[in-house]
Structure formats: structure tokens, C-alpha cells
CSV table of C-alpha atoms in Angstrom, one decimal:
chain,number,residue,atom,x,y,z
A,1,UNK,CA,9.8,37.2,2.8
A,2,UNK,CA,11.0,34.1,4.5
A,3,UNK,CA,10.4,33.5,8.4
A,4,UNK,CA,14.4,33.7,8.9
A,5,UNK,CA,14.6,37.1,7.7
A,6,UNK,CA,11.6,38.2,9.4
A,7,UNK,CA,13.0,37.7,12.5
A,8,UNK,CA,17.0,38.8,11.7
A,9,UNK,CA,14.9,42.2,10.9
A,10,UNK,CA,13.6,42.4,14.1
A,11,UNK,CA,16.2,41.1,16.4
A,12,UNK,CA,18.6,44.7,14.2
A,13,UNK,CA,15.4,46.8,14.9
A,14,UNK,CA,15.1,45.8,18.5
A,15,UNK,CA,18.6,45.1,19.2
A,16,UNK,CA,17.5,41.7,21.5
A,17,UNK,CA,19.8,39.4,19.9
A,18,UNK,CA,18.1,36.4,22.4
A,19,UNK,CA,16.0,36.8,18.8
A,20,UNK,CA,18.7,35.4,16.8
A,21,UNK,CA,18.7,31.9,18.9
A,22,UNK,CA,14.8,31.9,18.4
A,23,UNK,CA,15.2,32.5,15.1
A,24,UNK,CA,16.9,29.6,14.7
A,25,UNK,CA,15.0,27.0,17.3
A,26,UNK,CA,12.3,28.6,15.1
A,27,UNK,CA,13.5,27.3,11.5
A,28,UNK,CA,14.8,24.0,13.3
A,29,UNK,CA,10.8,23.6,14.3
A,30,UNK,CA,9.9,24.4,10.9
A,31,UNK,CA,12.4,22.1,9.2
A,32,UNK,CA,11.1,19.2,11.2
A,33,UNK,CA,7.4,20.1,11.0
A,34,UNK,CA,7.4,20.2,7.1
A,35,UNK,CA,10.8,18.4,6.0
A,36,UNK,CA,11.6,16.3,4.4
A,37,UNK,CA,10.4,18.0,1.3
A,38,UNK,CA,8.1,16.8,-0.7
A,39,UNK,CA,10.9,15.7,-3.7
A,40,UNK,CA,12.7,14.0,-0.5
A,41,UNK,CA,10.1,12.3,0.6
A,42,UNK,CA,9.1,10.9,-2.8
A,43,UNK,CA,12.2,9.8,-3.3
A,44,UNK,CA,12.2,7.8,-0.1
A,45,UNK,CA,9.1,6.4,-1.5
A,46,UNK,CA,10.0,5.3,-4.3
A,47,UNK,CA,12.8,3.9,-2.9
A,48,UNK,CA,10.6,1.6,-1.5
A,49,UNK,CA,9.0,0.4,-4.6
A,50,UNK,CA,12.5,-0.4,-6.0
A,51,UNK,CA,13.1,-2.7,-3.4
A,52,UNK,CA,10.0,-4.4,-3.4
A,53,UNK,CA,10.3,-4.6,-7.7
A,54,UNK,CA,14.3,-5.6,-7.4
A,55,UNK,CA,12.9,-8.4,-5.3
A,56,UNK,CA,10.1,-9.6,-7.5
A,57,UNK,CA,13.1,-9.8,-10.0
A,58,UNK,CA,15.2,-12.2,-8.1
A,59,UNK,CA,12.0,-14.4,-6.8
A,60,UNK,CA,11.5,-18.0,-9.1
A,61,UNK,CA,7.9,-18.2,-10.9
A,62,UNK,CA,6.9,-20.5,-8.2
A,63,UNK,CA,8.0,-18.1,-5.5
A,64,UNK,CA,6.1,-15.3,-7.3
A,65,UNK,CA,3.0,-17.6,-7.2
A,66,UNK,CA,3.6,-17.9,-3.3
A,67,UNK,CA,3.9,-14.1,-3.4
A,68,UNK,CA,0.7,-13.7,-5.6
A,69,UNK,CA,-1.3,-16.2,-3.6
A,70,UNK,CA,-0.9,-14.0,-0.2
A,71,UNK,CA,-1.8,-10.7,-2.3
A,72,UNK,CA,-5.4,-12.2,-3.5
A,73,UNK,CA,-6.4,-13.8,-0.3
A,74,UNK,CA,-5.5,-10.7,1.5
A,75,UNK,CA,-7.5,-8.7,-1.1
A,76,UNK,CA,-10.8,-11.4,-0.8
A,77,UNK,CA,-10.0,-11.9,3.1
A,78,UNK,CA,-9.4,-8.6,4.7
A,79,UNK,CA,-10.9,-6.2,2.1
A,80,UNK,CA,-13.6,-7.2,0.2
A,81,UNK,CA,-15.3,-9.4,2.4
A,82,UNK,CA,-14.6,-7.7,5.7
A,83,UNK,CA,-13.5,-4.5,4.9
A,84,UNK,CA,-15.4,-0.9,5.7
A,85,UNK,CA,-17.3,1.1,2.8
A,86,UNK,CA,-14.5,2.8,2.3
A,87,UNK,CA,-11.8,-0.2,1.9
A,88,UNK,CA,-13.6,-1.5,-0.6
A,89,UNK,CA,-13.9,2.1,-2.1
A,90,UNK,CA,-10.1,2.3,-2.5
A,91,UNK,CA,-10.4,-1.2,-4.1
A,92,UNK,CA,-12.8,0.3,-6.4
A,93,UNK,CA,-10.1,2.7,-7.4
A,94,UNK,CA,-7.5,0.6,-8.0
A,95,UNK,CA,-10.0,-1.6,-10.2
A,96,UNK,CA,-11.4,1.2,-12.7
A,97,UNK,CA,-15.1,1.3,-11.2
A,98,UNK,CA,-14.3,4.4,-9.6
A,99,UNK,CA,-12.3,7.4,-10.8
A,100,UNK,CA,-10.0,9.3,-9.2
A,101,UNK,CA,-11.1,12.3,-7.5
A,102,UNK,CA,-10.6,14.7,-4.2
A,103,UNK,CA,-12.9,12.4,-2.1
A,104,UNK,CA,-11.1,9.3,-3.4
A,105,UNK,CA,-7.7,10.6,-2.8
A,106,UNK,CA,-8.4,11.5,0.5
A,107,UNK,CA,-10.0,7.1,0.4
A,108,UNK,CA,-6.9,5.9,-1.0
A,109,UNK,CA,-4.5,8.2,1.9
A,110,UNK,CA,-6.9,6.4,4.7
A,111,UNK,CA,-6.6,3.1,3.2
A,112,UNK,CA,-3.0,2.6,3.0
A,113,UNK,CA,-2.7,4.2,6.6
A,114,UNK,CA,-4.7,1.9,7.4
A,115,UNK,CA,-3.7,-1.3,6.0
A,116,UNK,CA,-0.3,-1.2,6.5
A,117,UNK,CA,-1.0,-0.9,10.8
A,118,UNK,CA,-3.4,-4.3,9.8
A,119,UNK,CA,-0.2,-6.0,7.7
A,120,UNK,CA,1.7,-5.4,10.6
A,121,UNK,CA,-1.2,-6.6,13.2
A,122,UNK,CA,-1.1,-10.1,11.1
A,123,UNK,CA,3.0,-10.2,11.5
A,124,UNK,CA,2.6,-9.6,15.0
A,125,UNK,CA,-0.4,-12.4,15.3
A,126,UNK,CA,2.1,-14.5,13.0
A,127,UNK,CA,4.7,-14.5,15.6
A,128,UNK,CA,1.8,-15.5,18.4
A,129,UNK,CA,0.4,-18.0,16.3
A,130,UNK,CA,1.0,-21.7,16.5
A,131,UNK,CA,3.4,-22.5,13.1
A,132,UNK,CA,1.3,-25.3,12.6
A,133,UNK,CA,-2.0,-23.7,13.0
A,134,UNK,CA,-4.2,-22.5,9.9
A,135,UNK,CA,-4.5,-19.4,12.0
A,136,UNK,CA,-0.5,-19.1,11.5
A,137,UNK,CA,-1.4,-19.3,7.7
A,138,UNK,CA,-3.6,-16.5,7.6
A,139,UNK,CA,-1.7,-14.1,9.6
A,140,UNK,CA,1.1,-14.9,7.4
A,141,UNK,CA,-0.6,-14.6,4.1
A,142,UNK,CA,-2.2,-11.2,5.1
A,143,UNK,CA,1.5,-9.7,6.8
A,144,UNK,CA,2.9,-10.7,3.4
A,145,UNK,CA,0.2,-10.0,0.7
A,146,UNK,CA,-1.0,-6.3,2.6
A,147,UNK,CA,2.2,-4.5,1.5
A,148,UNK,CA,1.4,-4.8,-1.9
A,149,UNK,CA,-1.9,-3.3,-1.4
A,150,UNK,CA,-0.4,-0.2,0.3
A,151,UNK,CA,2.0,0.7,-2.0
A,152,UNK,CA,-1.1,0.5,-5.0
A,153,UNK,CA,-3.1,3.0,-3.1
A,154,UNK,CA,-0.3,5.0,-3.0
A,155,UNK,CA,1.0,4.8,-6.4
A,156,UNK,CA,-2.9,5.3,-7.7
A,157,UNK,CA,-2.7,8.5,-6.2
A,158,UNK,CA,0.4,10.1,-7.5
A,159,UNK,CA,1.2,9.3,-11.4
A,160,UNK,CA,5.0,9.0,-10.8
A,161,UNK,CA,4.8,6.0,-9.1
A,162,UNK,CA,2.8,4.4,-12.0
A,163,UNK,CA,5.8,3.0,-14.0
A,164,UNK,CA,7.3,1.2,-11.2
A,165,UNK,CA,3.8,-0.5,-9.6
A,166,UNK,CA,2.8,-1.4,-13.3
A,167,UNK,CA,6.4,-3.1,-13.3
A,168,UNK,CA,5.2,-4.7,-10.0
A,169,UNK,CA,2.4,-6.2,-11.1
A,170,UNK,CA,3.9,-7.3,-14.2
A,171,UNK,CA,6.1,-9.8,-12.6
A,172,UNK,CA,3.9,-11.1,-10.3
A,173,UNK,CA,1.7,-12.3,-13.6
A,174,UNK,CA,4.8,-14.4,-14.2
A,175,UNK,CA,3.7,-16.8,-10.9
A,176,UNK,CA,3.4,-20.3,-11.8
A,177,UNK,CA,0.0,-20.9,-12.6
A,178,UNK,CA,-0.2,-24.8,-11.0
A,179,UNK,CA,1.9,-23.7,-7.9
A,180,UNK,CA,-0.8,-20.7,-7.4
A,181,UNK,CA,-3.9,-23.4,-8.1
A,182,UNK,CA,-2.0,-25.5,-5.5
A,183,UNK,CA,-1.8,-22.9,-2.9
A,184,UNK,CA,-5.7,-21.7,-3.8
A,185,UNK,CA,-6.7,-25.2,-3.0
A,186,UNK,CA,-4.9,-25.4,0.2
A,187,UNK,CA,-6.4,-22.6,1.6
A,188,UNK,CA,-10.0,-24.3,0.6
A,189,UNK,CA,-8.8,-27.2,2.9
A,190,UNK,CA,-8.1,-24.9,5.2
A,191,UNK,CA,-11.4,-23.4,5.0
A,192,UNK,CA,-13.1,-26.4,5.2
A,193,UNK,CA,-12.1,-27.4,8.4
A,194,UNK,CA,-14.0,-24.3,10.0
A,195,UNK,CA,-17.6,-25.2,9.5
A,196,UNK,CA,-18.6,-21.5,9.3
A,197,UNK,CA,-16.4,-21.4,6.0
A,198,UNK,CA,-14.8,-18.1,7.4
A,199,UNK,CA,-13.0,-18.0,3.4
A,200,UNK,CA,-15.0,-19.3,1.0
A,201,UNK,CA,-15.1,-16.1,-1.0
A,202,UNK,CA,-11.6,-15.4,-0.4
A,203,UNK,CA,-10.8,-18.2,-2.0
A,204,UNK,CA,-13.3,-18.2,-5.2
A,205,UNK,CA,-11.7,-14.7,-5.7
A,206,UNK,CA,-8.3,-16.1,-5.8
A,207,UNK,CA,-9.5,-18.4,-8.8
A,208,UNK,CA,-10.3,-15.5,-10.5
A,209,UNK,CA,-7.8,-12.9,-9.1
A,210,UNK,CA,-6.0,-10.4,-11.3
A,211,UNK,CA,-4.0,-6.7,-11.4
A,212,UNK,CA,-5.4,-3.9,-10.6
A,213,UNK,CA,-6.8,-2.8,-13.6
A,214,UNK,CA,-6.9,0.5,-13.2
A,215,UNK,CA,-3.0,0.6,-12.3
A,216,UNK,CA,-2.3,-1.3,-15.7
A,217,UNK,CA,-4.1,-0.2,-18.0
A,218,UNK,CA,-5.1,3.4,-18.1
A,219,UNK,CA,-2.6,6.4,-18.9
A,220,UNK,CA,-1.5,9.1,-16.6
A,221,UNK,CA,-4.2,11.8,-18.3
A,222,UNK,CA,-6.8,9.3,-18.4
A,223,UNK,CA,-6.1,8.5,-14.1
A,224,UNK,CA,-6.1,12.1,-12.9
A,225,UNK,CA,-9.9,13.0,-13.2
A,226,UNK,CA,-10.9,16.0,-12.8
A,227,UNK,CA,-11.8,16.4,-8.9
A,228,UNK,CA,-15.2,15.6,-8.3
A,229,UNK,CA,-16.5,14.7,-11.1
């Protein structure tokens, strides 16, 4: 029996029709406490990854390198090298070396919680940033590349968003390989101007960078793992 006709029975059996009005306010709190549903909001998800997909599709080869360029560094940068145990847990997801389970679902919701608040962090110290500073390069790289990390977490953990993020990742392999070696190598100028080398391993990651295995290459039944295994 639903809340609403819970409380229509009671406000007939009491005859206080101020129960009607509550009844409403009541499913009003409801509707906003749990809605949208679940189909809504994974449609407004998804959503999201068709707009990020349709604009991979309009961007050049050397734009996708750009594109590519910010996702590695951020992954080297932010993650791997500075990350928390459990950042680089999520990466270990997305990468095959973990499988999915209850404990790394809960990982992966954390992680892209709590790299999209650090993408936006960089856009904000992008704005504050000097345009000609290397610090203004960074920010920028991270604010731009960190998206793509959060919408992998959240595809790894919910197998109808693996068509579109494997579509994803698919186009950026179509970056220009010489424009990405190009950008790989300015950022190791960069680095070297800081004598404690802040980026060295960002930037031998980037020479050896590729997709999310994990996201590419197994199926759905393989992905979802038995919880806790």
C-alpha cells in the first residue's frame, strides 16, 4: 500500500481533512527526496556522455591529441602519483587489476565524487593562474582531462554506460600521435624548469598512456563479478 493511500484512509476514518494537505506536502517531500527516478536519472546521465562523445566526433585528430594529452597527465599527475589508496584503487578498476565488487563500487562512487570537485578546483585555479605561467598549464590540463576520468568510474560501475564510454575512448585513440609526442615533451620542459621535477612520472606515463582496459576490453558478464569475491 502506497504512502498516499495510507493517509487518504486515515484523513475518511478520522474525518481531519488538514490530512489531505499533509498528504500531499508528504508525497511532494518524497518526490524530491527520491526523484528523479532511477531510469530519469540515468537518462540524464547518459545524456551527458552523448555530449561529451558528439564532441570527440566533431574534434580534428590533432585536437583529440590535445584532448588525450590533458586525460594522461591528469591520470599520472593527480592520481597515480598523488592520489589516496583508494584513487588509485578506482584506477585499478578501470585498468583490469581489480575486479568489480561491493567494496569497489562503493571506490569508484567516492572517486568520481571526488574528482569531479578536484576538476573543478583546477578550472577555478585556471582562472587565478597567470595564462602564461606553467602553473596555468597544469590547472588547465587537469580541469579538462578530470572529466573523462569521472564519467569512466561511472560507466565502470553500471554496464549501460559501457557502449558509449568504449565509443569514447575509441576516438580519442584517433589523436595525432606527433601532436600528442609534441605536447608530452612540452610538459617535460615544463617539468624541467622546477628542480624538484614535480612531473617526471606524469610525464613517462604519458609516453606510454593508453584506455582503460578494463572499459575496452572485457564484456558486460565478465565486468560484473560477483560481490566480494
Amino acid at each position: 500500500m502506497s504512502l498516499g493511500v495510507l493517509l487518504r484512509g486515515l484523513a475518511r476514518r478520522t474525518g481531519n481533512i488538514r490530512v489531505l494537505p499533509s498528504c500531499a506536502i508528504a508525497m511532494t517531500l518524497l518526490r524530491k527526496l527520491f526523484g528523479p527516478s532511477a531510469k530519469k536519472r540515468e537518462a540524464q546521465e547518459l545524456a551527458r556522455f552523448d555530449k561529451v562523445d558528439a564532441g570527440l566526433k566533431r574534434m580534428s585528430p590533432v585536437e583529440l591529441a590535445h584532448c588525450r594529452a590533458d586525460i594522461a597527465f591528469t591520470r599520472y599527475a593527480t592520481v597515480v602519483a598523488k592520489g589516496s589508496d583508494d584513487d588509485r584503487a578506482a584506477m585499478d578498476v578501470l585498468y583490469g587489476a581489480s575486479p568489480l565488487s561491493s567494496r569497489t563500487v562503493d571506490i569508484l562512487s567516492a572517486a568520481s565524487d571526488k574528482w569531479a570537485k578536484n576538476g573543478l578546483d583546477a578550472g577555478h585555479m585556471r582562472k587565478q593562474s597567470d595564462p602564461n605561467s606553467p602553473a596555468h598549464i597544469v590547472y588547465s590540463a587537469i580541469a579538462e582531462g578530470m572529466p573523462f576520468w569521472v564519467l569512466s568510474v561511472r560507466a565502470a560501475a553500471n554496464r549501460r554506460f559501457y557502449p558509449i564510454i568504449r565509443s569514447i575512448w575509441l576516438r580519442l585513440e584517433a589523436a595525432d600521435k606527433p601532436t600528442y609526442d609534441a605536447i608530452a615533451t612540452e610538459f617535460c620542459r615544463l617539468d624541467a624548469l622546477n628542480p624538484d621535477r614535480p612531473f617526471r612520472d606524469a610525464i613517462i606515463g604519458m609516453q606510454s598512456f593508453g584506455p582503460p582496459v578494463a572499459l575496452m576490453h572485457a564484456d558486460e558478464d565478465l565486468h560484473f563479478l560477483p560481490a566480494d569475491r
